[in-house]
Amino acid sequence: MNNGNEQYIGKQLADNLFNRSGVFVLPAMTLLNSEHVRLITQHRIILEPHDVIQLDSAAFYQLAVDECTEAMEHIFEEFRYTKSKRLPMLELRNEVIPFIQQVSEKNDFYGILAALQTKDDYTYRHNVAVGILSTLLGKWLKMKPEELSMLTTAATLHDIGKIMIPAEILTKPGPLDTEEFEVMKKHTTLGYEMIRDTVGTTHMQALVALQHHERLDGSGYPFGVLGHRITDFSKIVAVADIFHAMTSDRYYRSAAPLYEVLTQMEENVYGKLDPYICRVFINKLMQSMIGNDVVLTDGRVGKIIMILAHDPLHPLVNIGEDFIDLSKHRKLGIVRVLPQ
């Protein structure tokens, strides 16, 4: 039944919602997802524009990411404490994926990044972040809609195997020792098995859980396979996974500056990532910095006015009357980007 309620997904209820018999349906301030809309429609309620609040972008990103993170926590816990060894895909499709797709549609990288910065729930927020970043990257790589939809689900489930890893290892406030790291590495094979054994998933999605720590030069895990054996989906998720992990505060270290992470990604400091996917990611991120002020290594502040396609990490910067091409002044670099 399509009565137009779907258009209100992603908007917030202005007031408590009751049906015509006075039965309470949903509380005020609910961020509507497809499950809520189904419930509202079941109660024969047709929403009007005045029933909802249109959030500004920053508030929507924050609320959507927080809601998705909470839903991911619930999905993890439900799986952990029930006898079923199948993932609750319906919950994921109704409560997480639509919001990830909506946030990704905005293409506002810095607004989105702010909402992805972890609070004290890195394990769950990271899954949402990698879902959003992979979806953005898939769009930038011009993937078809049906492929993009499969990628979003695969990316959101990439770390699902961590459900089976002891909490003291996941939240250890320091680097893991060799034995602990061997246990941690098992989240890839465990995740593969969990997704493979769940109805409604694909082999490609299971492979992302298995391969997102593999590297093109064979230096990754669990099997150390070479690049030609790693799927494109896994290569995309590997880039998103590393980027969010390095730009987030973790239990054992603070977030690295954004620009430093991009430089290290380009230089393959984190192991061999796919160079084309990395280049598209870095290019798009730098393009979204145009107009931002940046602090240079000599302490001066300038504005990025142009990204050079051949060398995106060394843009053209305007300082007062001067225009400085950082690709020709290699001793000068960007220390950090200032928010607009």
mmCIF file of C-alpha atoms in Angstrom:
data_model
loop_
_atom_site.group_PDB
_atom_site.id
_atom_site.type_symbol
_atom_site.label_atom_id
_atom_site.label_comp_id
_atom_site.label_asym_id
_atom_site.label_seq_id
_atom_site.Cartn_x
_atom_site.Cartn_y
_atom_site.Cartn_z
ATOM 1 C CA MET A 1 0.000 0.000 0.000
ATOM 2 C CA ASN A 2 1.601 3.264 -1.067
ATOM 3 C CA ASN A 3 -0.144 6.245 0.473
ATOM 4 C CA GLY A 4 2.707 8.740 0.321
ATOM 5 C CA ASN A 5 3.996 8.096 3.852
ATOM 6 C CA GLU A 6 7.324 6.872 2.364
ATOM 7 C CA GLN A 7 8.266 10.463 1.506
ATOM 8 C CA TYR A 8 8.607 11.158 5.241
ATOM 9 C CA ILE A 9 11.371 8.577 5.860
ATOM 10 C CA GLY A 10 14.348 10.441 7.362
ATOM 11 C CA LYS A 11 12.154 13.179 8.880
ATOM 12 C CA GLN A 12 11.282 13.560 12.539
ATOM 13 C CA LEU A 13 7.825 13.304 14.082
ATOM 14 C CA ALA A 14 6.778 16.684 15.482
ATOM 15 C CA ASP A 15 4.367 15.254 18.105
ATOM 16 C CA ASN A 16 3.268 11.973 19.653
ATOM 17 C CA LEU A 17 1.325 10.023 17.027
ATOM 18 C CA PHE A 18 -2.062 8.418 17.773
ATOM 19 C CA ASN A 19 -4.444 6.593 15.453
ATOM 20 C CA ARG A 20 -8.113 7.525 14.995
ATOM 21 C CA SER A 21 -9.118 5.390 17.985
ATOM 22 C CA GLY A 22 -6.676 7.263 20.211
ATOM 23 C CA VAL A 23 -4.168 4.371 20.360
ATOM 24 C CA PHE A 24 -0.580 5.576 20.841
ATOM 25 C CA VAL A 25 1.576 4.645 17.815
ATOM 26 C CA LEU A 26 4.938 6.481 18.025
ATOM 27 C CA PRO A 27 6.549 9.116 20.275
ATOM 28 C CA ALA A 28 7.436 12.667 19.215
ATOM 29 C CA MET A 29 10.958 13.174 17.806
ATOM 30 C CA THR A 30 11.096 9.657 16.246
ATOM 31 C CA LEU A 31 13.366 9.673 13.172
ATOM 32 C CA LEU A 32 11.119 7.789 10.746
ATOM 33 C CA ASN A 33 12.456 4.668 9.050
ATOM 34 C CA SER A 34 10.706 2.222 6.705
ATOM 35 C CA GLU A 35 9.533 0.052 9.643
ATOM 36 C CA HIS A 36 7.882 3.083 11.299
ATOM 37 C CA VAL A 37 6.175 3.992 8.019
ATOM 38 C CA ARG A 38 4.851 0.428 7.704
ATOM 39 C CA LEU A 39 3.455 0.663 11.261
ATOM 40 C CA ILE A 40 1.866 4.090 10.588
ATOM 41 C CA THR A 41 0.270 2.759 7.395
ATOM 42 C CA GLN A 42 -1.065 -0.309 9.273
ATOM 43 C CA HIS A 43 -2.848 2.094 11.622
ATOM 44 C CA ARG A 44 -4.412 3.778 8.536
ATOM 45 C CA ILE A 45 -2.702 7.085 9.317
ATOM 46 C CA ILE A 46 -1.748 9.340 6.419
ATOM 47 C CA LEU A 47 0.964 11.794 7.458
ATOM 48 C CA GLU A 48 0.740 15.472 6.508
ATOM 49 C CA PRO A 49 3.698 17.882 6.131
ATOM 50 C CA HIS A 50 2.879 19.541 9.484
ATOM 51 C CA ASP A 51 3.284 16.158 11.257
ATOM 52 C CA VAL A 52 7.046 16.126 10.667
ATOM 53 C CA ILE A 53 10.114 18.295 11.220
ATOM 54 C CA GLN A 54 12.569 18.810 8.360
ATOM 55 C CA LEU A 55 16.012 18.664 9.996
ATOM 56 C CA ASP A 56 18.942 20.721 8.765
ATOM 57 C CA SER A 57 21.774 18.639 7.260
ATOM 58 C CA ALA A 58 24.068 18.541 10.307
ATOM 59 C CA ALA A 59 21.216 17.548 12.654
ATOM 60 C CA PHE A 60 19.994 14.886 10.206
ATOM 61 C CA TYR A 61 23.477 13.344 9.796
ATOM 62 C CA GLN A 62 24.005 13.260 13.544
ATOM 63 C CA LEU A 63 20.586 11.809 14.335
ATOM 64 C CA ALA A 64 20.681 9.285 11.465
ATOM 65 C CA VAL A 65 24.197 8.075 12.349
ATOM 66 C CA ASP A 66 23.301 7.869 16.070
ATOM 67 C CA GLU A 67 20.105 5.899 15.275
ATOM 68 C CA CYS A 68 21.998 3.542 12.931
ATOM 69 C CA THR A 69 24.728 3.037 15.539
ATOM 70 C CA GLU A 70 22.108 2.162 18.161
ATOM 71 C CA ALA A 71 20.417 -0.253 15.729
ATOM 72 C CA MET A 72 23.803 -1.892 14.934
ATOM 73 C CA GLU A 73 24.434 -2.337 18.664
ATOM 74 C CA HIS A 74 21.006 -3.970 18.988
ATOM 75 C CA ILE A 75 21.722 -6.263 15.998
ATOM 76 C CA PHE A 76 25.087 -7.285 17.514
ATOM 77 C CA GLU A 77 23.532 -7.932 20.932
ATOM 78 C CA GLU A 78 20.530 -9.809 19.517
ATOM 79 C CA PHE A 79 22.843 -12.104 17.589
ATOM 80 C CA ARG A 80 25.192 -12.580 20.531
ATOM 81 C CA TYR A 81 22.486 -13.593 23.011
ATOM 82 C CA THR A 82 20.109 -15.685 20.893
ATOM 83 C CA LYS A 83 20.528 -19.283 19.833
ATOM 84 C CA SER A 84 20.004 -18.318 16.172
ATOM 85 C CA LYS A 85 23.200 -18.062 14.162
ATOM 86 C CA ARG A 86 21.563 -16.028 11.424
ATOM 87 C CA LEU A 87 21.867 -12.290 11.196
ATOM 88 C CA PRO A 88 18.668 -10.210 11.644
ATOM 89 C CA MET A 89 18.705 -8.916 8.047
ATOM 90 C CA LEU A 90 15.164 -7.479 8.246
ATOM 91 C CA GLU A 91 16.219 -5.164 11.064
ATOM 92 C CA LEU A 92 19.328 -4.144 9.112
ATOM 93 C CA ARG A 93 17.299 -3.436 5.943
ATOM 94 C CA ASN A 94 14.623 -1.436 7.766
ATOM 95 C CA GLU A 95 16.544 0.447 10.447
ATOM 96 C CA VAL A 96 20.065 0.941 9.093
ATOM 97 C CA ILE A 97 20.455 0.667 5.306
ATOM 98 C CA PRO A 98 17.829 3.336 4.327
ATOM 99 C CA PHE A 99 19.502 5.954 6.554
ATOM 100 C CA ILE A 100 22.972 5.066 5.286
ATOM 101 C CA GLN A 101 21.692 5.511 1.724
ATOM 102 C CA GLN A 102 20.014 8.832 2.598
ATOM 103 C CA VAL A 103 23.120 10.238 4.290
ATOM 104 C CA SER A 104 25.261 9.116 1.319
ATOM 105 C CA GLU A 105 22.942 10.919 -1.114
ATOM 106 C CA LYS A 106 23.925 14.259 0.410
ATOM 107 C CA ASN A 107 27.534 14.060 -0.843
ATOM 108 C CA ASP A 108 28.510 16.535 1.900
ATOM 109 C CA PHE A 109 31.706 14.825 3.023
ATOM 110 C CA TYR A 110 32.729 17.106 5.897
ATOM 111 C CA GLY A 111 29.234 17.317 7.360
ATOM 112 C CA ILE A 112 28.997 13.533 7.248
ATOM 113 C CA LEU A 113 32.490 13.031 8.694
ATOM 114 C CA ALA A 114 31.608 15.104 11.781
ATOM 115 C CA ALA A 115 28.673 12.785 12.545
ATOM 116 C CA LEU A 116 30.870 9.695 12.098
ATOM 117 C CA GLN A 117 33.393 10.789 14.711
ATOM 118 C CA THR A 118 33.151 8.170 17.382
ATOM 119 C CA LYS A 119 31.759 8.865 20.825
ATOM 120 C CA ASP A 120 32.302 5.851 23.099
ATOM 121 C CA ASP A 121 30.767 3.351 20.695
ATOM 122 C CA TYR A 122 33.514 2.855 18.095
ATOM 123 C CA THR A 123 32.743 -0.843 17.508
ATOM 124 C CA TYR A 124 29.186 -0.083 16.328
ATOM 125 C CA ARG A 125 29.668 3.389 14.822
ATOM 126 C CA HIS A 126 32.565 2.079 12.721
ATOM 127 C CA ASN A 127 30.213 -0.316 10.874
ATOM 128 C CA VAL A 128 27.862 2.572 10.029
ATOM 129 C CA ALA A 129 30.785 4.806 9.009
ATOM 130 C CA VAL A 130 32.257 2.185 6.675
ATOM 131 C CA GLY A 131 28.771 1.621 5.202
ATOM 132 C CA ILE A 132 28.419 5.349 4.434
ATOM 133 C CA LEU A 133 32.005 5.894 3.192
ATOM 134 C CA SER A 134 31.884 2.772 0.980
ATOM 135 C CA THR A 135 28.548 3.891 -0.495
ATOM 136 C CA LEU A 136 30.000 7.328 -1.281
ATOM 137 C CA LEU A 137 33.056 5.678 -2.819
ATOM 138 C CA GLY A 138 30.887 3.285 -4.846
ATOM 139 C CA LYS A 139 29.004 6.302 -6.248
ATOM 140 C CA TRP A 140 32.256 8.073 -7.096
ATOM 141 C CA LEU A 141 33.338 4.888 -8.917
ATOM 142 C CA LYS A 142 30.031 5.049 -10.881
ATOM 143 C CA MET A 143 28.664 1.712 -9.686
ATOM 144 C CA LYS A 144 25.169 0.674 -10.848
ATOM 145 C CA PRO A 145 22.343 1.145 -8.267
ATOM 146 C CA GLU A 146 21.839 -2.601 -7.654
ATOM 147 C CA GLU A 147 25.594 -3.107 -7.118
ATOM 148 C CA LEU A 148 25.702 -0.062 -4.845
ATOM 149 C CA SER A 149 22.881 -1.463 -2.732
ATOM 150 C CA MET A 150 24.754 -4.774 -2.328
ATOM 151 C CA LEU A 151 27.948 -2.881 -1.459
ATOM 152 C CA THR A 152 26.163 -0.820 1.244
ATOM 153 C CA THR A 153 24.969 -3.989 3.008
ATOM 154 C CA ALA A 154 28.355 -5.726 2.612
ATOM 155 C CA ALA A 155 30.241 -2.710 3.988
ATOM 156 C CA THR A 156 27.866 -2.315 6.950
ATOM 157 C CA LEU A 157 28.383 -6.001 7.834
ATOM 158 C CA HIS A 158 32.149 -6.102 7.150
ATOM 159 C CA ASP A 159 33.123 -6.374 10.848
ATOM 160 C CA ILE A 160 30.160 -8.489 12.000
ATOM 161 C CA GLY A 161 32.553 -11.313 12.979
ATOM 162 C CA LYS A 162 33.738 -9.137 15.887
ATOM 163 C CA ILE A 163 30.559 -10.249 17.696
ATOM 164 C CA MET A 164 32.461 -13.480 18.385
ATOM 165 C CA ILE A 165 35.680 -11.797 19.610
ATOM 166 C CA PRO A 166 36.029 -11.335 23.408
ATOM 167 C CA ALA A 167 35.223 -7.778 24.548
ATOM 168 C CA GLU A 168 38.531 -7.464 26.451
ATOM 169 C CA ILE A 169 40.386 -7.819 23.141
ATOM 170 C CA LEU A 170 38.065 -5.436 21.228
ATOM 171 C CA THR A 171 38.338 -2.702 23.847
ATOM 172 C CA LYS A 172 41.909 -3.245 25.067
ATOM 173 C CA PRO A 173 43.433 0.189 25.889
ATOM 174 C CA GLY A 174 46.702 -0.587 24.111
ATOM 175 C CA PRO A 175 48.136 -2.523 21.161
ATOM 176 C CA LEU A 176 47.300 -6.241 21.003
ATOM 177 C CA ASP A 177 50.032 -8.790 21.672
ATOM 178 C CA THR A 178 50.733 -11.532 19.106
ATOM 179 C CA GLU A 179 48.329 -14.033 20.662
ATOM 180 C CA GLU A 180 45.502 -11.480 20.975
ATOM 181 C CA PHE A 181 46.045 -10.318 17.388
ATOM 182 C CA GLU A 182 45.681 -13.926 16.179
ATOM 183 C CA VAL A 183 42.280 -14.053 17.929
ATOM 184 C CA MET A 184 41.274 -10.647 16.492
ATOM 185 C CA LYS A 185 42.160 -11.779 12.957
ATOM 186 C CA LYS A 186 39.519 -14.521 13.223
ATOM 187 C CA HIS A 187 36.738 -11.895 12.891
ATOM 188 C CA THR A 188 37.249 -12.127 9.113
ATOM 189 C CA THR A 189 36.591 -15.878 8.778
ATOM 190 C CA LEU A 190 33.851 -15.791 11.445
ATOM 191 C CA GLY A 191 32.124 -12.903 9.655
ATOM 192 C CA TYR A 192 32.346 -14.778 6.349
ATOM 193 C CA GLU A 193 30.649 -17.833 7.868
ATOM 194 C CA MET A 194 27.930 -15.768 9.568
ATOM 195 C CA ILE A 195 26.978 -13.902 6.380
ATOM 196 C CA ARG A 196 27.255 -17.053 4.247
ATOM 197 C CA ASP A 197 24.851 -18.881 6.592
ATOM 198 C CA THR A 198 22.250 -16.069 6.602
ATOM 199 C CA VAL A 199 19.364 -16.200 4.118
ATOM 200 C CA GLY A 200 19.104 -13.106 1.910
ATOM 201 C CA THR A 201 22.819 -12.380 1.633
ATOM 202 C CA THR A 202 25.199 -13.024 -1.276
ATOM 203 C CA HIS A 203 28.569 -14.734 -1.576
ATOM 204 C CA MET A 204 30.072 -11.361 -2.576
ATOM 205 C CA GLN A 205 28.896 -9.808 0.725
ATOM 206 C CA ALA A 206 30.395 -12.706 2.693
ATOM 207 C CA LEU A 207 33.701 -12.247 0.835
ATOM 208 C CA VAL A 208 33.898 -8.594 1.994
ATOM 209 C CA ALA A 209 33.877 -9.753 5.631
ATOM 210 C CA LEU A 210 36.596 -12.272 4.735
ATOM 211 C CA GLN A 211 38.827 -10.028 2.602
ATOM 212 C CA HIS A 212 38.665 -6.441 3.915
ATOM 213 C CA HIS A 213 42.079 -6.861 5.608
ATOM 214 C CA GLU A 214 43.725 -8.483 2.569
ATOM 215 C CA ARG A 215 46.216 -6.299 0.653
ATOM 216 C CA LEU A 216 47.255 -6.206 -3.004
ATOM 217 C CA ASP A 217 50.838 -7.284 -2.256
ATOM 218 C CA GLY A 218 49.741 -10.328 -0.220
ATOM 219 C CA SER A 219 50.702 -8.745 3.132
ATOM 220 C CA GLY A 220 47.151 -8.829 4.545
ATOM 221 C CA TYR A 221 45.126 -11.440 6.435
ATOM 222 C CA PRO A 222 43.568 -14.016 6.921
ATOM 223 C CA PHE A 223 45.097 -15.752 3.870
ATOM 224 C CA GLY A 224 47.600 -13.253 2.439
ATOM 225 C CA VAL A 225 46.030 -13.492 -1.024
ATOM 226 C CA LEU A 226 47.281 -11.295 -3.879
ATOM 227 C CA GLY A 227 45.314 -8.444 -5.417
ATOM 228 C CA HIS A 228 43.822 -10.294 -8.396
ATOM 229 C CA ARG A 229 42.029 -12.624 -5.952
ATOM 230 C CA ILE A 230 40.516 -9.791 -3.880
ATOM 231 C CA THR A 231 37.033 -8.654 -4.997
ATOM 232 C CA ASP A 232 36.371 -5.017 -5.969
ATOM 233 C CA PHE A 233 33.837 -4.719 -3.130
ATOM 234 C CA SER A 234 36.529 -5.805 -0.641
ATOM 235 C CA LYS A 235 39.037 -3.293 -2.082
ATOM 236 C CA ILE A 236 36.502 -0.444 -1.693
ATOM 237 C CA VAL A 237 35.636 -1.444 1.894
ATOM 238 C CA ALA A 238 39.367 -1.731 2.762
ATOM 239 C CA VAL A 239 39.871 1.957 1.822
ATOM 240 C CA ALA A 240 36.797 3.118 3.803
ATOM 241 C CA ASP A 241 37.731 0.895 6.767
ATOM 242 C CA ILE A 242 41.286 2.237 7.067
ATOM 243 C CA PHE A 243 40.234 5.852 6.558
ATOM 244 C CA HIS A 244 37.603 5.782 9.330
ATOM 245 C CA ALA A 245 39.813 3.754 11.687
ATOM 246 C CA MET A 246 42.719 6.213 11.329
ATOM 247 C CA THR A 247 40.566 9.371 11.650
ATOM 248 C CA SER A 248 38.740 8.136 14.786
ATOM 249 C CA ASP A 249 39.676 8.195 18.454
ATOM 250 C CA ARG A 250 40.252 4.602 19.572
ATOM 251 C CA TYR A 251 40.662 2.891 22.923
ATOM 252 C CA TYR A 252 44.456 3.042 22.590
ATOM 253 C CA ARG A 253 45.252 6.096 20.438
ATOM 254 C CA SER A 254 43.879 9.442 19.289
ATOM 255 C CA ALA A 255 42.654 10.180 15.775
ATOM 256 C CA ALA A 256 45.348 11.109 13.242
ATOM 257 C CA PRO A 257 44.886 14.449 11.398
ATOM 258 C CA LEU A 258 42.783 14.031 8.256
ATOM 259 C CA TYR A 259 45.415 15.345 5.884
ATOM 260 C CA GLU A 260 48.120 13.112 7.345
ATOM 261 C CA VAL A 261 45.868 10.057 6.844
ATOM 262 C CA LEU A 262 45.254 10.965 3.180
ATOM 263 C CA THR A 263 49.001 11.413 2.605
ATOM 264 C CA GLN A 264 49.738 8.050 4.215
ATOM 265 C CA MET A 265 46.978 6.378 2.184
ATOM 266 C CA GLU A 266 48.524 7.716 -1.006
ATOM 267 C CA GLU A 267 51.963 6.511 0.099
ATOM 268 C CA ASN A 268 50.581 3.062 1.016
ATOM 269 C CA VAL A 269 51.723 3.309 4.628
ATOM 270 C CA TYR A 270 48.855 0.972 5.620
ATOM 271 C CA GLY A 271 49.749 -1.813 3.182
ATOM 272 C CA LYS A 272 48.938 -2.019 -0.484
ATOM 273 C CA LEU A 273 45.489 -0.563 -1.146
ATOM 274 C CA ASP A 274 44.054 -0.430 -4.655
ATOM 275 C CA PRO A 275 45.767 2.655 -6.196
ATOM 276 C CA TYR A 276 42.839 3.604 -8.475
ATOM 277 C CA ILE A 277 40.212 3.371 -5.710
ATOM 278 C CA CYS A 278 42.539 5.278 -3.346
ATOM 279 C CA ARG A 279 43.131 7.997 -5.931
ATOM 280 C CA VAL A 280 39.382 8.489 -6.570
ATOM 281 C CA PHE A 281 38.757 8.667 -2.800
ATOM 282 C CA ILE A 282 41.570 11.184 -2.175
ATOM 283 C CA ASN A 283 40.572 13.267 -5.213
ATOM 284 C CA LYS A 284 36.925 13.541 -4.139
ATOM 285 C CA LEU A 285 37.856 14.355 -0.547
ATOM 286 C CA MET A 286 40.257 17.060 -1.667
ATOM 287 C CA GLN A 287 37.654 18.485 -4.083
ATOM 288 C CA SER A 288 35.290 18.869 -1.140
ATOM 289 C CA MET A 289 37.992 20.930 0.657
ATOM 290 C CA ILE A 290 37.887 23.733 -1.944
ATOM 291 C CA GLY A 291 37.106 26.961 -0.101
ATOM 292 C CA ASN A 292 38.440 25.667 3.233
ATOM 293 C CA ASP A 293 41.272 27.415 5.040
ATOM 294 C CA VAL A 294 44.345 25.291 5.721
ATOM 295 C CA VAL A 295 47.358 25.640 7.990
ATOM 296 C CA LEU A 296 50.658 25.103 6.145
ATOM 297 C CA THR A 297 53.857 23.630 7.564
ATOM 298 C CA ASP A 298 55.390 27.135 7.830
ATOM 299 C CA GLY A 299 52.462 28.272 10.031
ATOM 300 C CA ARG A 300 50.713 30.421 7.426
ATOM 301 C CA VAL A 301 46.978 30.065 6.817
ATOM 302 C CA GLY A 302 45.689 29.965 3.235
ATOM 303 C CA LYS A 303 42.566 28.990 1.323
ATOM 304 C CA ILE A 304 42.405 25.999 -1.041
ATOM 305 C CA ILE A 305 41.165 27.326 -4.384
ATOM 306 C CA MET A 306 41.994 24.554 -6.851
ATOM 307 C CA ILE A 307 42.768 20.820 -6.733
ATOM 308 C CA LEU A 308 45.251 19.578 -9.311
ATOM 309 C CA ALA A 309 44.108 16.290 -10.877
ATOM 310 C CA HIS A 310 47.659 14.915 -11.215
ATOM 311 C CA ASP A 311 48.569 15.738 -7.594
ATOM 312 C CA PRO A 312 45.433 16.251 -5.462
ATOM 313 C CA LEU A 313 47.288 16.396 -2.131
ATOM 314 C CA HIS A 314 49.262 19.485 -3.229
ATOM 315 C CA PRO A 315 46.587 22.010 -4.263
ATOM 316 C CA LEU A 316 46.744 25.664 -5.286
ATOM 317 C CA VAL A 317 46.471 27.806 -2.144
ATOM 318 C CA ASN A 318 45.702 31.510 -1.870
ATOM 319 C CA ILE A 319 47.491 33.497 0.887
ATOM 320 C CA GLY A 320 46.775 37.217 0.752
ATOM 321 C CA GLU A 321 48.020 38.409 -2.663
ATOM 322 C CA ASP A 322 49.933 35.184 -3.355
ATOM 323 C CA PHE A 323 48.849 31.987 -5.100
ATOM 324 C CA ILE A 324 51.052 29.086 -4.056
ATOM 325 C CA ASP A 325 51.122 25.868 -6.069
ATOM 326 C CA LEU A 326 52.057 23.270 -3.442
ATOM 327 C CA SER A 327 52.912 20.747 -6.175
ATOM 328 C CA LYS A 328 55.868 23.037 -7.083
ATOM 329 C CA HIS A 329 56.805 23.902 -3.467
ATOM 330 C CA ARG A 330 57.403 20.405 -2.114
ATOM 331 C CA LYS A 331 58.822 21.631 1.210
ATOM 332 C CA LEU A 332 55.459 23.209 2.005
ATOM 333 C CA GLY A 333 52.589 20.964 3.017
ATOM 334 C CA ILE A 334 49.180 21.110 4.652
ATOM 335 C CA VAL A 335 49.226 20.412 8.385
ATOM 336 C CA ARG A 336 45.476 20.552 8.878
ATOM 337 C CA VAL A 337 42.244 21.688 7.276
ATOM 338 C CA LEU A 338 40.187 24.240 9.223
ATOM 339 C CA PRO A 339 36.392 23.738 9.265
ATOM 340 C CA GLN A 340 34.355 26.293 7.278
#
